[in-house]
Amino acid sequence: MEILKKPLLTEKVTQLTEKLNRYAFKVDHRANKIQIKGAIEAMYGVNVTAVNTMKYVGKLKTRNTKAGAVSGRAATYKKAIITLKDGETIDFYSNI
């Protein structure tokens, strides 16, 4: 099971990073906080002080086409907010 799927880089997360030293990741929906903390520390070599998780249920989406209404669902995912120890950072652009 690959625990970390991808980092989230939005304006809201960028503000959290600058003010509170927090980073957001999309993670596997079966992963718990201990597994997420271990994966972050192993991949980036930092000390994690807190992990907050939240589950997002996919919304029902409908659009009209020539063939009629087409309905579907956006993907369900789990998001983790990671708080790092003071003075530590994660540079996403150099760890490619």
Tab-separated table of C-alpha atoms in Angstrom:
chain	number	residue	atom	x	y	z
A	1	MET	CA	0.000	0.000	0.000
A	2	GLU	CA	1.452	3.332	-1.065
A	3	ILE	CA	0.504	5.666	1.777
A	4	LEU	CA	1.364	9.074	0.293
A	5	LYS	CA	-0.313	9.754	-3.035
A	6	LYS	CA	0.616	13.401	-3.699
A	7	PRO	CA	1.144	16.717	-1.922
A	8	LEU	CA	-1.604	19.308	-2.181
A	9	LEU	CA	-0.337	22.687	-3.364
A	10	THR	CA	-3.200	25.180	-3.166
A	11	GLU	CA	-3.372	28.782	-2.016
A	12	LYS	CA	-5.000	27.786	1.257
A	13	VAL	CA	-2.348	25.159	2.021
A	14	THR	CA	0.419	27.590	1.076
A	15	GLN	CA	-0.900	30.039	3.679
A	16	LEU	CA	-0.926	27.251	6.285
A	17	THR	CA	2.657	26.408	5.385
A	18	GLU	CA	3.861	29.995	5.710
A	19	LYS	CA	2.041	30.757	8.977
A	20	LEU	CA	1.889	27.456	10.881
A	21	ASN	CA	4.478	25.165	9.207
A	22	ARG	CA	1.769	22.731	8.022
A	23	TYR	CA	1.658	20.702	4.804
A	24	ALA	CA	-1.212	18.812	3.151
A	25	PHE	CA	-1.107	15.467	1.350
A	26	LYS	CA	-3.599	13.188	-0.344
A	27	VAL	CA	-3.143	9.807	1.317
A	28	ASP	CA	-4.469	6.273	0.986
A	29	HIS	CA	-7.942	6.010	2.539
A	30	ARG	CA	-6.883	2.957	4.605
A	31	ALA	CA	-3.831	4.638	6.189
A	32	ASN	CA	-3.933	5.705	9.829
A	33	LYS	CA	-2.109	8.627	11.466
A	34	ILE	CA	0.829	6.529	12.673
A	35	GLN	CA	1.460	5.130	9.183
A	36	ILE	CA	1.174	8.607	7.632
A	37	LYS	CA	3.638	10.054	10.150
A	38	GLY	CA	6.142	7.254	9.458
A	39	ALA	CA	5.841	7.691	5.686
A	40	ILE	CA	6.429	11.466	5.875
A	41	GLU	CA	9.437	11.098	8.171
A	42	ALA	CA	10.968	8.372	5.984
A	43	MET	CA	10.423	10.160	2.662
A	44	TYR	CA	11.381	13.726	3.616
A	45	GLY	CA	13.629	13.233	6.665
A	46	VAL	CA	11.724	15.615	8.946
A	47	ASN	CA	10.161	15.381	12.417
A	48	VAL	CA	6.342	15.387	12.443
A	49	THR	CA	4.673	16.777	15.572
A	50	ALA	CA	0.991	16.301	14.598
A	51	VAL	CA	-1.147	14.613	11.958
A	52	ASN	CA	-4.759	15.599	11.281
A	53	THR	CA	-6.816	13.606	8.787
A	54	MET	CA	-10.136	14.159	7.050
A	55	LYS	CA	-12.174	12.152	4.566
A	56	TYR	CA	-13.841	13.772	1.577
A	57	VAL	CA	-16.810	11.982	0.016
A	58	GLY	CA	-17.119	12.453	-3.745
A	59	LYS	CA	-19.941	14.726	-4.860
A	60	LEU	CA	-22.578	13.668	-7.361
A	61	LYS	CA	-21.964	15.446	-10.669
A	62	THR	CA	-24.503	15.806	-13.524
A	63	ARG	CA	-24.117	17.403	-16.925
A	64	ASN	CA	-26.409	17.689	-19.931
A	65	THR	CA	-25.263	16.371	-23.294
A	66	LYS	CA	-26.890	15.704	-26.655
A	67	ALA	CA	-27.609	12.147	-25.551
A	68	GLY	CA	-29.276	13.326	-22.329
A	69	ALA	CA	-28.197	13.816	-18.752
A	70	VAL	CA	-24.970	12.066	-17.754
A	71	SER	CA	-24.362	11.590	-14.056
A	72	GLY	CA	-21.281	10.453	-12.208
A	73	ARG	CA	-19.402	10.913	-8.997
A	74	ALA	CA	-16.191	12.771	-8.156
A	75	ALA	CA	-13.520	10.653	-6.459
A	76	THR	CA	-13.531	10.084	-2.695
A	77	TYR	CA	-10.194	10.772	-0.983
A	78	LYS	CA	-8.488	11.225	2.366
A	79	LYS	CA	-6.429	14.309	3.191
A	80	ALA	CA	-3.767	14.629	5.881
A	81	ILE	CA	-2.515	17.903	7.364
A	82	ILE	CA	1.017	17.477	8.724
A	83	THR	CA	2.542	19.821	11.312
A	84	LEU	CA	6.339	19.859	11.364
A	85	LYS	CA	8.760	20.693	14.160
A	86	ASP	CA	9.790	24.366	14.250
A	87	GLY	CA	12.632	25.193	11.870
A	88	GLU	CA	12.013	22.252	9.514
A	89	THR	CA	10.575	22.520	6.017
A	90	ILE	CA	9.742	20.304	3.055
A	91	ASP	CA	10.899	21.411	-0.386
A	92	PHE	CA	8.694	19.655	-2.928
A	93	TYR	CA	10.547	20.988	-5.958
A	94	SER	CA	14.019	19.621	-5.156
A	95	ASN	CA	12.873	16.073	-4.167
A	96	ILE	CA	11.958	14.943	-7.685
